[in-house]
Structure formats: structure tokens, C-alpha cells
Tab-separated table of C-alpha atoms and ligand atoms in Angstrom:
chain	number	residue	atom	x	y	z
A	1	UNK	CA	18.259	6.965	-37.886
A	2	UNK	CA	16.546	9.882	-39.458
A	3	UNK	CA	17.895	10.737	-42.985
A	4	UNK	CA	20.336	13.848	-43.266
A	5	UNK	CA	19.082	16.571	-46.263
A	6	UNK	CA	21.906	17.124	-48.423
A	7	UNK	CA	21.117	20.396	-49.707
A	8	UNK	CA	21.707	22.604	-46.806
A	9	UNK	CA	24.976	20.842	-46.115
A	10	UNK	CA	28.050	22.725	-46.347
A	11	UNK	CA	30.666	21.470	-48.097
A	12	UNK	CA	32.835	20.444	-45.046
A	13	UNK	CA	29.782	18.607	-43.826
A	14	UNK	CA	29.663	16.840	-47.058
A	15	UNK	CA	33.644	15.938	-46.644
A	16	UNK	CA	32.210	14.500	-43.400
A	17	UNK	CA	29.851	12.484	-44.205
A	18	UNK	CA	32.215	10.954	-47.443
A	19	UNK	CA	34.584	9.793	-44.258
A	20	UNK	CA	31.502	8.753	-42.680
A	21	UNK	CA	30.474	6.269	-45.588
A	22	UNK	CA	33.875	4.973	-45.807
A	23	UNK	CA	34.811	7.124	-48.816
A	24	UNK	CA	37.549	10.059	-49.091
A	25	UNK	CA	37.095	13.738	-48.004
A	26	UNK	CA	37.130	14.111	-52.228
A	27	UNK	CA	33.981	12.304	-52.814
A	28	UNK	CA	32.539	15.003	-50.292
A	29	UNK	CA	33.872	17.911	-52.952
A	30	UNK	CA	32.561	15.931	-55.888
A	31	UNK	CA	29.386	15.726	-54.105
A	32	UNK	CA	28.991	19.459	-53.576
A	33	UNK	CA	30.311	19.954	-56.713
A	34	UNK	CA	27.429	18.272	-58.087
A	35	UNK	CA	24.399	19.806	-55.810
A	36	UNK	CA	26.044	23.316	-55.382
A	37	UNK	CA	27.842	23.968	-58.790
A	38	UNK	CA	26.111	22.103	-61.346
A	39	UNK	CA	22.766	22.125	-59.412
A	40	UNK	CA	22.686	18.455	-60.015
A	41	UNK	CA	19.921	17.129	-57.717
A	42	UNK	CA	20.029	13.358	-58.326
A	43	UNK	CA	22.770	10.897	-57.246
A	44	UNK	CA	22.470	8.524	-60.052
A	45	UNK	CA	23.637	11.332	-62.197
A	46	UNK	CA	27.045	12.256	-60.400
A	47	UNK	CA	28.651	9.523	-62.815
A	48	UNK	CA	31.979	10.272	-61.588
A	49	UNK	CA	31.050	8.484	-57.993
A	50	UNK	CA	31.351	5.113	-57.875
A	51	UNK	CA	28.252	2.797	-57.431
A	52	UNK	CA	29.161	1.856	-53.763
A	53	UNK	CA	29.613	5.375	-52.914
A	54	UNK	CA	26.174	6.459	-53.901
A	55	UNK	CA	24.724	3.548	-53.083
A	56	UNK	CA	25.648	4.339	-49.104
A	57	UNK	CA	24.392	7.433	-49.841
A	58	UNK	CA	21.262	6.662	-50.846
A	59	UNK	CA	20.346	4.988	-47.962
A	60	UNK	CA	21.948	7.789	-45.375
A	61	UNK	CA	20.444	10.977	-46.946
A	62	UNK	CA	17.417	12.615	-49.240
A	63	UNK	CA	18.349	14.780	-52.067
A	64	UNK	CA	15.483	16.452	-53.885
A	65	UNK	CA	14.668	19.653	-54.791
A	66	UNK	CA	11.960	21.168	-52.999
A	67	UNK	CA	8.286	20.987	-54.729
A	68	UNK	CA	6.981	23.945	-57.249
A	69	UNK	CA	3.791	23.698	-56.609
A	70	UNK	CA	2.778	26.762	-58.928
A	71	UNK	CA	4.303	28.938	-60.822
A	72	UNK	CA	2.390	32.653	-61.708
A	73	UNK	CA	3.435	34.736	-64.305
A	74	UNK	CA	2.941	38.671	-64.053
A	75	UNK	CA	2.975	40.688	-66.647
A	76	UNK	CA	6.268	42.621	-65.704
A	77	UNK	CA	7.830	39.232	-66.129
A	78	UNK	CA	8.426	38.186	-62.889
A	79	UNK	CA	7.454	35.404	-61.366
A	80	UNK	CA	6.445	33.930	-58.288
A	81	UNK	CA	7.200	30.350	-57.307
A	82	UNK	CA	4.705	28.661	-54.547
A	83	UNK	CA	6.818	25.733	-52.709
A	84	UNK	CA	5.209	22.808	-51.013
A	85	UNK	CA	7.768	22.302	-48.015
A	86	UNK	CA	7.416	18.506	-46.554
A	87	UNK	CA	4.886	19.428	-43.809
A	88	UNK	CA	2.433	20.951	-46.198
A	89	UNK	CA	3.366	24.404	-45.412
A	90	UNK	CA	3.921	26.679	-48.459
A	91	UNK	CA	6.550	29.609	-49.258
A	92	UNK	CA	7.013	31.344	-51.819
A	93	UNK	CA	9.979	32.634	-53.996
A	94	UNK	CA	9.905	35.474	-56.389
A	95	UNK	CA	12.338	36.126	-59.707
A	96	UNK	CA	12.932	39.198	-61.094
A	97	UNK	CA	14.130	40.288	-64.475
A	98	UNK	CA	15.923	43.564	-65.007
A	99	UNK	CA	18.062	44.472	-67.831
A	100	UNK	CA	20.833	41.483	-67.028
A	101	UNK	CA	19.778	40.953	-63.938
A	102	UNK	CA	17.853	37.987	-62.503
A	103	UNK	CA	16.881	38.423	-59.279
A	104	UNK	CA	15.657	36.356	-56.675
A	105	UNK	CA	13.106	37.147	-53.665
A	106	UNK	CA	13.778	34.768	-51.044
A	107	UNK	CA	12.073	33.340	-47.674
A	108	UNK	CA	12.875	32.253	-44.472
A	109	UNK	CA	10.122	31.907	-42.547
A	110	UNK	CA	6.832	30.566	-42.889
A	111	UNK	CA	5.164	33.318	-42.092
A	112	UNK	CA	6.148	36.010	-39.978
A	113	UNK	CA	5.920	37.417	-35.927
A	114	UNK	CA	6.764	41.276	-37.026
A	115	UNK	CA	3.121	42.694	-37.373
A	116	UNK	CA	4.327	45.602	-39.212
A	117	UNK	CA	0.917	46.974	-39.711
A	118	UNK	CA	0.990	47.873	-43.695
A	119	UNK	CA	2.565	43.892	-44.563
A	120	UNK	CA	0.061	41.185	-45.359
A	121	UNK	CA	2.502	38.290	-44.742
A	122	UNK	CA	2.370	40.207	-40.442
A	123	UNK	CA	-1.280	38.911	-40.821
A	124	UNK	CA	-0.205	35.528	-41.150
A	125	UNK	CA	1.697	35.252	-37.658
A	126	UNK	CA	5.148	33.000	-37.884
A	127	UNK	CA	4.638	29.313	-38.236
A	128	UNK	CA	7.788	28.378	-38.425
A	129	UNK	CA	11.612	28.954	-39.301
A	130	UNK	CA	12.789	27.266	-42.317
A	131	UNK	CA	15.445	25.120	-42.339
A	132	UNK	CA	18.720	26.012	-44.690
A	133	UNK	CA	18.347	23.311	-46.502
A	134	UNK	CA	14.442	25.163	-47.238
A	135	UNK	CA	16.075	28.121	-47.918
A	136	UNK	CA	19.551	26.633	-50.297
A	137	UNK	CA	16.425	24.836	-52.270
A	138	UNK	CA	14.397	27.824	-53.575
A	139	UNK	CA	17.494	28.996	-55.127
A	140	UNK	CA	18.229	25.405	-56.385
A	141	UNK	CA	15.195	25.086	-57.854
A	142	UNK	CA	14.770	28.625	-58.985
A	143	UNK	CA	17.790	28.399	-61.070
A	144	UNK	CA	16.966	24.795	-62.375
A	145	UNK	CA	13.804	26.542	-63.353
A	146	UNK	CA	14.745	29.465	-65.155
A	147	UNK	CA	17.523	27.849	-66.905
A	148	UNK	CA	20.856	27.754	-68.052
A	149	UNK	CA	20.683	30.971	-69.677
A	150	UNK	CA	18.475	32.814	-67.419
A	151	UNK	CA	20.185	31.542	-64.084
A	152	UNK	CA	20.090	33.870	-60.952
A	153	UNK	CA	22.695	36.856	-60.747
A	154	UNK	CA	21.544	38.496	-57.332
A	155	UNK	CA	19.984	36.900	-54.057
A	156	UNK	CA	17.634	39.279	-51.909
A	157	UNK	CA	16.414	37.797	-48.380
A	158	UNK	CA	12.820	39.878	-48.594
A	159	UNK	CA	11.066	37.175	-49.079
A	160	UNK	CA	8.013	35.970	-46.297
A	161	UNK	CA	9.613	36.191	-42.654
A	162	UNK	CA	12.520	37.774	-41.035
A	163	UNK	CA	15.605	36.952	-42.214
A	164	UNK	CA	17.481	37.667	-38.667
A	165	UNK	CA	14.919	35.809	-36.892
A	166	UNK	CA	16.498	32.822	-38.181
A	167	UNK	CA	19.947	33.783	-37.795
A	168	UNK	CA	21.737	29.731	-38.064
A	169	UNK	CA	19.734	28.973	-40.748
A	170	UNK	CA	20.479	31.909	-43.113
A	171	UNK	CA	23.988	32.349	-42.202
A	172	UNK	CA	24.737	28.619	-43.594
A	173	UNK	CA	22.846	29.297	-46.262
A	174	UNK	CA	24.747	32.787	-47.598
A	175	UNK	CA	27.920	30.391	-46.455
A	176	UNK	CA	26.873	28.355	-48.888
A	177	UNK	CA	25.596	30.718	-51.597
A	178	UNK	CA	29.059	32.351	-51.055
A	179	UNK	CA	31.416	29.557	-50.872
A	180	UNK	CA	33.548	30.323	-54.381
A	181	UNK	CA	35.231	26.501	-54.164
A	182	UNK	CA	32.663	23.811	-53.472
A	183	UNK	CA	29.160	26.358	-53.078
A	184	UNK	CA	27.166	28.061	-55.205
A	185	UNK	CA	29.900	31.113	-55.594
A	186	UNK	CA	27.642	34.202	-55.146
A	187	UNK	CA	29.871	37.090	-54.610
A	188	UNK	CA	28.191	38.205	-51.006
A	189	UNK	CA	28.043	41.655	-52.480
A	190	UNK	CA	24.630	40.406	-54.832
A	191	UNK	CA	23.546	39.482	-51.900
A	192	UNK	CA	21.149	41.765	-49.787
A	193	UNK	CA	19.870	40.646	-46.332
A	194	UNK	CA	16.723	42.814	-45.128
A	195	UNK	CA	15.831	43.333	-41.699
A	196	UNK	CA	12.771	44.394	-39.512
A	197	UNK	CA	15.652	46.309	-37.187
A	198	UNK	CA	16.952	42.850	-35.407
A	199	UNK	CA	19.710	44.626	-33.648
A	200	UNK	CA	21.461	41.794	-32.297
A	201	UNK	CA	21.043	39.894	-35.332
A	202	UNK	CA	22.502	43.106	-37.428
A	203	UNK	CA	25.992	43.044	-34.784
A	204	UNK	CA	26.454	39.372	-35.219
A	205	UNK	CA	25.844	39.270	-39.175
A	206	UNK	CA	28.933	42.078	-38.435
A	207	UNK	CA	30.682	39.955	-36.197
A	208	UNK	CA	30.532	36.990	-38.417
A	209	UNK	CA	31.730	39.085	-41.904
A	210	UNK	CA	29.265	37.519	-44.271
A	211	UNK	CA	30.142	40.630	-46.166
A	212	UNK	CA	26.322	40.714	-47.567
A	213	UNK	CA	24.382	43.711	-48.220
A	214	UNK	CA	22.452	44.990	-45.103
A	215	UNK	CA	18.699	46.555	-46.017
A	216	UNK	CA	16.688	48.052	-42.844
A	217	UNK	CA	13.015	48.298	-43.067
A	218	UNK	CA	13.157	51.766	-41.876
A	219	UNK	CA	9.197	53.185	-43.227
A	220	UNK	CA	9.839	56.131	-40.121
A	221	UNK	CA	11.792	58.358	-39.405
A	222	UNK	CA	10.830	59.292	-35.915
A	223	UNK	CA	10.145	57.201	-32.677
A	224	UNK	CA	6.231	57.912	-33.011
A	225	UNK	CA	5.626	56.573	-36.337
A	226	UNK	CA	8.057	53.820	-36.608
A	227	UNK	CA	6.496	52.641	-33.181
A	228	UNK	CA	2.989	52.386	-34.767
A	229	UNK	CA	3.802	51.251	-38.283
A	230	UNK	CA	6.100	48.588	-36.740
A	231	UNK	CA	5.821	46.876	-32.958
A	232	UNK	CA	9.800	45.779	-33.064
A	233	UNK	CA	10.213	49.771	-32.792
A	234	UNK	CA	9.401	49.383	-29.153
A	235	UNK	CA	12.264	46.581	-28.336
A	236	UNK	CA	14.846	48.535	-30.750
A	237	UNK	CA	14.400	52.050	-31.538
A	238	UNK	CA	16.020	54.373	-33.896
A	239	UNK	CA	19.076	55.273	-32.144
A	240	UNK	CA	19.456	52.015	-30.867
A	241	UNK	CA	18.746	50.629	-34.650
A	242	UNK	CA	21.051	54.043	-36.616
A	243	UNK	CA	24.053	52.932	-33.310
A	244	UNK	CA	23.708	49.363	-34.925
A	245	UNK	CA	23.852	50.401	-38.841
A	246	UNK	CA	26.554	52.699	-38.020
A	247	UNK	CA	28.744	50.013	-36.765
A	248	UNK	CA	27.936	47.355	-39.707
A	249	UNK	CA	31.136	46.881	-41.642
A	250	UNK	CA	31.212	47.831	-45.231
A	251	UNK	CA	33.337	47.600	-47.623
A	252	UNK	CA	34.951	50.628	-49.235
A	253	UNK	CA	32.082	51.200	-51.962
A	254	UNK	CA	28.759	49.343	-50.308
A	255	UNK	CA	26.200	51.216	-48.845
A	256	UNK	CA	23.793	50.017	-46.622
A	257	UNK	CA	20.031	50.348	-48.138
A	258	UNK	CA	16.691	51.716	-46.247
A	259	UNK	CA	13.286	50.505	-47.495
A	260	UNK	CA	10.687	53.212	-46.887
A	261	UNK	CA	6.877	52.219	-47.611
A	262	UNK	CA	5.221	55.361	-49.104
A	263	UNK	CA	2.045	55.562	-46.940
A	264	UNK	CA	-0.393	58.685	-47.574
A	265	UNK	CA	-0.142	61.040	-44.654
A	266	UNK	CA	1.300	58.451	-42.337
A	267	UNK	CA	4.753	58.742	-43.240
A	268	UNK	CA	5.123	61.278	-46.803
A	269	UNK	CA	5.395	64.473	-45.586
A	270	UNK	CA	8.474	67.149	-46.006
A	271	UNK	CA	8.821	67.126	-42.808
A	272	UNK	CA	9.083	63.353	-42.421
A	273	UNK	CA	11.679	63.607	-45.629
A	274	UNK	CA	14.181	66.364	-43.470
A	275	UNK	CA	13.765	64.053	-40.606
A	276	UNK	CA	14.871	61.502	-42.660
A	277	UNK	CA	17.857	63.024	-43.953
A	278	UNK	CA	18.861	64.092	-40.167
A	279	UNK	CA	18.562	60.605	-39.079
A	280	UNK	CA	20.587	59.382	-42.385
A	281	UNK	CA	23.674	62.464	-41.264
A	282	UNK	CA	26.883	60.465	-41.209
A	283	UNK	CA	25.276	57.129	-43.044
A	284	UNK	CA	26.545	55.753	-46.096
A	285	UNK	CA	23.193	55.301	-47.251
A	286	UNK	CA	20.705	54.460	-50.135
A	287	UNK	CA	16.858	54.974	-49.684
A	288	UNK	CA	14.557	53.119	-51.452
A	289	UNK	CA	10.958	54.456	-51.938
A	290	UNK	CA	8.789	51.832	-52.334
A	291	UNK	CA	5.199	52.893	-52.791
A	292	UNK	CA	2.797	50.798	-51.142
A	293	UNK	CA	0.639	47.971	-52.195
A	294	UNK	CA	-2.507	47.774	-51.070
A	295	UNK	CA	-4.244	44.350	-50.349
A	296	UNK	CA	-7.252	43.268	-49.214
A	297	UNK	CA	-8.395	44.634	-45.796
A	298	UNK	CA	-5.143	47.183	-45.413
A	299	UNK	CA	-5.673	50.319	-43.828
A	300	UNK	CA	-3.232	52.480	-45.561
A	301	UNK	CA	-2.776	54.261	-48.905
A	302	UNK	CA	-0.048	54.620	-51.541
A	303	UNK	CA	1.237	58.072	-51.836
A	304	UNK	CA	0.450	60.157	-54.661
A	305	UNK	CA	2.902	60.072	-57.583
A	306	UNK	CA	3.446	63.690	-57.419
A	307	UNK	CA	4.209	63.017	-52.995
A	308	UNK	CA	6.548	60.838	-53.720
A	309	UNK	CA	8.438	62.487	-55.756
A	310	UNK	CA	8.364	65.615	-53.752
A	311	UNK	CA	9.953	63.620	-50.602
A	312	UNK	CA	12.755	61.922	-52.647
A	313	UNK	CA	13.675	65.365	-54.245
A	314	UNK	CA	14.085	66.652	-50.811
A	315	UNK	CA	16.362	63.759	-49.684
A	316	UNK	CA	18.340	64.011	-53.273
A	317	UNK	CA	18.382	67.890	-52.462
A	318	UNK	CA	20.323	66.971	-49.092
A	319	UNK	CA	22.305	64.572	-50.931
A	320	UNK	CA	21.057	61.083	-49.674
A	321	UNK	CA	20.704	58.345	-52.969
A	322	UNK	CA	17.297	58.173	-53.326
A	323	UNK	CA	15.303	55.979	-55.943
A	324	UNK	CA	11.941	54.908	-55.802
A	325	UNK	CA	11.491	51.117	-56.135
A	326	UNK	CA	8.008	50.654	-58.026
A	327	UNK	CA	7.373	46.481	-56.743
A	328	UNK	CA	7.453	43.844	-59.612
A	329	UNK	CA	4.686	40.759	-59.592
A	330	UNK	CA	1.659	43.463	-57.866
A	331	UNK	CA	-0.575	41.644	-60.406
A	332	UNK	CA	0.483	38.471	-59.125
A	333	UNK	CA	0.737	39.064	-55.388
A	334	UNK	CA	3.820	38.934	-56.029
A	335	UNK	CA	5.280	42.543	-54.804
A	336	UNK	CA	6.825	43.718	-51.141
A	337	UNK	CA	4.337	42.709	-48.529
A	338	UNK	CA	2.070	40.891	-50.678
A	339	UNK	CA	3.590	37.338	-49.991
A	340	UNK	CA	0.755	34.981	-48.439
A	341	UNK	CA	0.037	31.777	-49.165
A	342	UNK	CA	-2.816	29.380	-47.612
A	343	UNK	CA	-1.717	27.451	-44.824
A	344	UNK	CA	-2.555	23.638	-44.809
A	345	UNK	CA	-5.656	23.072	-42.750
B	401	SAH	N1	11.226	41.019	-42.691
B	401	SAH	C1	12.235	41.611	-43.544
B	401	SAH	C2	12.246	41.011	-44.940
B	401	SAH	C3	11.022	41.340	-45.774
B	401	SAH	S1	11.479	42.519	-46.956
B	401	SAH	C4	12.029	43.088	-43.592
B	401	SAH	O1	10.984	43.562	-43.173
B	401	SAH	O2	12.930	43.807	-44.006
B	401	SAH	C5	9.954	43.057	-47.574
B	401	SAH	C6	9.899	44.560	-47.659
B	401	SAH	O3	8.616	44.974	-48.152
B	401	SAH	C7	10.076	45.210	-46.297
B	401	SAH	O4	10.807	46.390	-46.422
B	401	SAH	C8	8.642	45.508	-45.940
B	401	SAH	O5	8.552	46.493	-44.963
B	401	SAH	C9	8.086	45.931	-47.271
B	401	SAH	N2	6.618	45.884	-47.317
B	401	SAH	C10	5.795	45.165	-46.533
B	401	SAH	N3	4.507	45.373	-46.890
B	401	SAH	C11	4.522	46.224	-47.920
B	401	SAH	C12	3.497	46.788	-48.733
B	401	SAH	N4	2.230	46.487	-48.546
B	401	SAH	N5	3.874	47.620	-49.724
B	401	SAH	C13	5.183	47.896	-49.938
B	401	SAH	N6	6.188	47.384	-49.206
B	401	SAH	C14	5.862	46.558	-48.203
């Protein structure tokens, strides 16, 4: 019998497999108490479990945290964590500083099928999905890295790959990022999911109140140039996407975010900014600017300073939020779009 990965578990399935080993739906809590709470990753440390108990478990299940295989430092002070998954692949994670923040960048793909023309991790293609226990572990590891004092305050699924893509596999893991009992007890509103435009994916995250913060990849404002920045524009356009977003449940407060890649003369010009705010009418909304960054063998251009800030004065003029999101780890190859890491031979 192949060995069950504890981290990814939920909770319940941990009460499970407790009955399942002959112990009490308890030693299931204790056990995600220890993995999810205390980010204890190593049984013979969960002292308050009896010998037996762990010794079953040792021979049903793995428990480690995934592998760091590097760790670069930019000079903002983020930093990007590589991961060596079990197959060789690699993923990376980013964390982010701010004030009292600590943010984390997360993945969910190796890889990714979107070909959005101005994102270097398109060029890669999607290998695969990762599992949830994949995804639970950069956070795992991430906070056993940056320590008790520095742990992570706010989750962010912008990471390599499309979060919606892999709808199962992120939903258990915000269900377990979430979980205030027995998880990791994220409040779901640090939490922000980004999407490509997944439609479907956007209803059923809806449907199944995860409560997290939605982000759309938005980068056009009309038909035309979304289409030919971003393929998925063809399956789901912008009324279909805007019908979608509209219906997303919010609570009273939350807002749902738009990324918008500042691309010179693609996408920057005032007329592309009143389109914008037409298309945001009747949106709670909050636009982020993010000014592009360039790699090697891209075709576009970062918008002047002086654009940019043209184009969010005439959204803030109309009254949509507007801020302009300058990308942390760029020295690093760490920032939005920037996420690629070799691919095992
Ligand atoms: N697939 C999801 C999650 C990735 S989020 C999504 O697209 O929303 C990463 C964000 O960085 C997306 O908004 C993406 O469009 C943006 N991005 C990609 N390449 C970029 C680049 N070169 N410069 C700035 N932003 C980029």
C-alpha cells in the first residue's frame, strides 16, 4: 500500500486515519494540532502521542516538509524559495516583507498552460498540477523558515500556474489554511486567490464560500487586446469574465482586485484607462498597476513612469482605487511573471 502524505490532510482525514490505526478521533486533532498549528513536522516530536500510536503511523504515512533547495535573497528583502518536489520538478515560493506584513507568493502548478504572452512562467507550458499536500508545504516550510517571529500574515496564490486550474487541490488547501480549530487559522480574508479569468472555477470558488480574496488578471480592457495579450480571452471574454466577478460574493467591505501589466503602447493609453473604468461601472473594485518586468526574450516594454501615472490618475479621477504595485524580488527573478525554474532533464 502506497504511503498517505500527511500534510495535505485535513483534519477530519486525520480523525480518520487515528480510527484507522486503532486510536481515537482525538489523536487525529493532536496530530493536526501538531503539523497545522505548531508546524511540527516530525512524529517523534508530538510527545503527547503515545509510542504505539506513532509507531502505526510511521509505517502508514510520510511526513516531511518539502525540500528548500535554494534560497535567494533580493535586495528589497524578499525572498524566493526554490522547492525540490519528489519527482525532481521544482517550484518556487516567494516572501514578502512590508511594514508588518509577511507575505507569501504561492504555486500551484508546475508550470503553466495560460500563454499569456508578457509571463515567462507561459513559456514553460504546464507540467503538472501540484498536489495540496505540495501546496500546504511551501507555507509549512516557509513559516518554519522565516521563523517564529517573522511567520507569514497573508497568503497570495500568484505564484507559477493557475490557481483555478487546480481547483481540488487549492480548495483543500485554503480549507486547511482557514480551518481556525485544527488548521493553520488564516482568516480567508489574507488570503487572495488570482485568476487567468477561469470562469467556472471563479462560480464554484462562489459556490463553495471559501470567502478568499478574488484577483483577475485583467491587463485589457477591451476584447482585442485582452484576446492577444492572453489566449483564455477567447474561451471567456470580458462580459462573460465582468458577469462572473459581478456575481462573486463579498463580504460587506472586500473588494475584488484587478492586476493590470503596464505594457508600453499595448495596453497604457487614456483611452484604454476610460475603457477601463467603463468596464469597472458597478464593480467593487481595486486596480493594481503593476509595471512590467522584462525578461529575457519578452517582446514588450514597461510603461514610462510618467504613463503610468497618467492612466491611474484617470481611473482615481473616475473614482476606481487605483495603486500601482512596483514587484518585489525583480533582482532575484523573483517578481510577477518572472517565476521559472529549470526543469529536471
Ligand atoms: N495564473 C494566475 C496566478 C499568477 S499571478 C494569474 O494569472 O492571475 C501573477 C501575476 O503577474 C498575474 O497577474 C500575471 O498576469 C502577472 N504577470 C505575469 N507576467 C508579468 C510580467 N512580466 N510583469 C508583470 N506582471 C506579470
Amino acid at each position: 500500500m502506497s504511503r498517505t502524505d500527511l500534510i495535505g490532510l485535513l483534519p477530519s482525514e486525520m480523525e480518520d486515519l487515528a480510527v484507522e490505526l486503532g486510536a481515537s478521533r482525538y489523536r487525529g486533532r493532536q496530530l493536526a494540532t501538531w503539523i497545522y498549528r505548531k508546524g511540527v513536522c516530525a512524529l517523534d516530536r508530538m510527545t503527547d502521542l503515545s509510542r504505539e500510536f506513532r509507531a502505526a503511523l510511521a509505517d502508514r504515512v510520510t511526513l516531511r516538509l518539502p525540500e528548500i533547495e535554494r534560497v535567494d535573497e533580493s535586495g528589497d528583502g524578499s525572498r524566493k524559495l526554490v522547492f525540490r518536489l519528489d519527482d525532481g520538478a521544482r517550484v518556487s515560493a516567494v516572501l514578502m516583507p512590508d511594514d508588518d506584513r509577511m507575505t507569501l507568493c504561492l504555486s500551484t502548478q508546475v508550470g503553466c498552460g495560460f500563454e499569456c504572452a508578457f509571463c515567462l512562467t507561459g513559456t514553460m507550458g504546464l507540467d503538472r498540477n501540484l498536489t495540496t499536500g505540495e501546496i500546504v508545504g511551501q507555507l509549512l516550510a516557509a513559516n518554519d523558515l522565516a521563523g517564529e517571529e517573522h511567520r507569514v500574515t497573508h497568503l497570495v496564490f500568484m505564484g507559477m500556474g493557475e490557481p483555478l486550474a487546480n481547483y481540488e487541490a487549492l480548495a483543500t488547501a485554503i480549507r486547511i489554511f482557514t480551518d481556525a480549530r485544527l488548521g493553520v487559522g488564516y482568516s480567508p480574508r489574507r488570503i487572495t486567490v488570482s485568476t487567468v479569468g477561469l470562469v467556472a472555477g471563479i462560480e464554484k470558488l462562489g459556490r463553495d464560500e471559501l470567502k478568499v480574496n478574488l484577483a483577475i488578471s485583467l491587463h485589457g480592457a477591451s476584447d482585442d487586446v485582452r484576446s492577444r495579450l492572453m489566449p483564455v480571452n477567447r474561451s471567456w471574454n470580458l462580459a462573460t469574465l465582468m458577469d462572473a466577478v459581478k456575481k462573486y460574493p463579498l463580504a460587506p467591505r472586500q473588494r475584488v482586485f484587478f492586476e493590470y501589466v503596464m505594457l508600453e503602447g499595448v495596453n497604457d493609453s487614456d483611452d484604454d484607462a476610460r475603457r477601463l473604468v467603463r468596464l469597472l461601472r458597478g464593480v467593487r473594485a481595486k486596480v493594481n498597476l503593476i509595471p512590467f518586468n522584462d525578461w529575457e526574450g519578452a517582446t514588450f516594454r514597461r510603461s514610462p513612469l510618467a504613463r503610468i501615472l497618467a492612466f491611474q490618475a484617470i481611473l482615481l479621477g473616475s473614482g476606481v482605487t487605483t495603486t500601482v504595485r512596483w514587484s518585489k524580488g525583480e533582482d532575484i527573478g523573483a517578481a510577477c511573471g518572472q517565476l521559472r525554474e529549470s526543469v529536471p532533464a
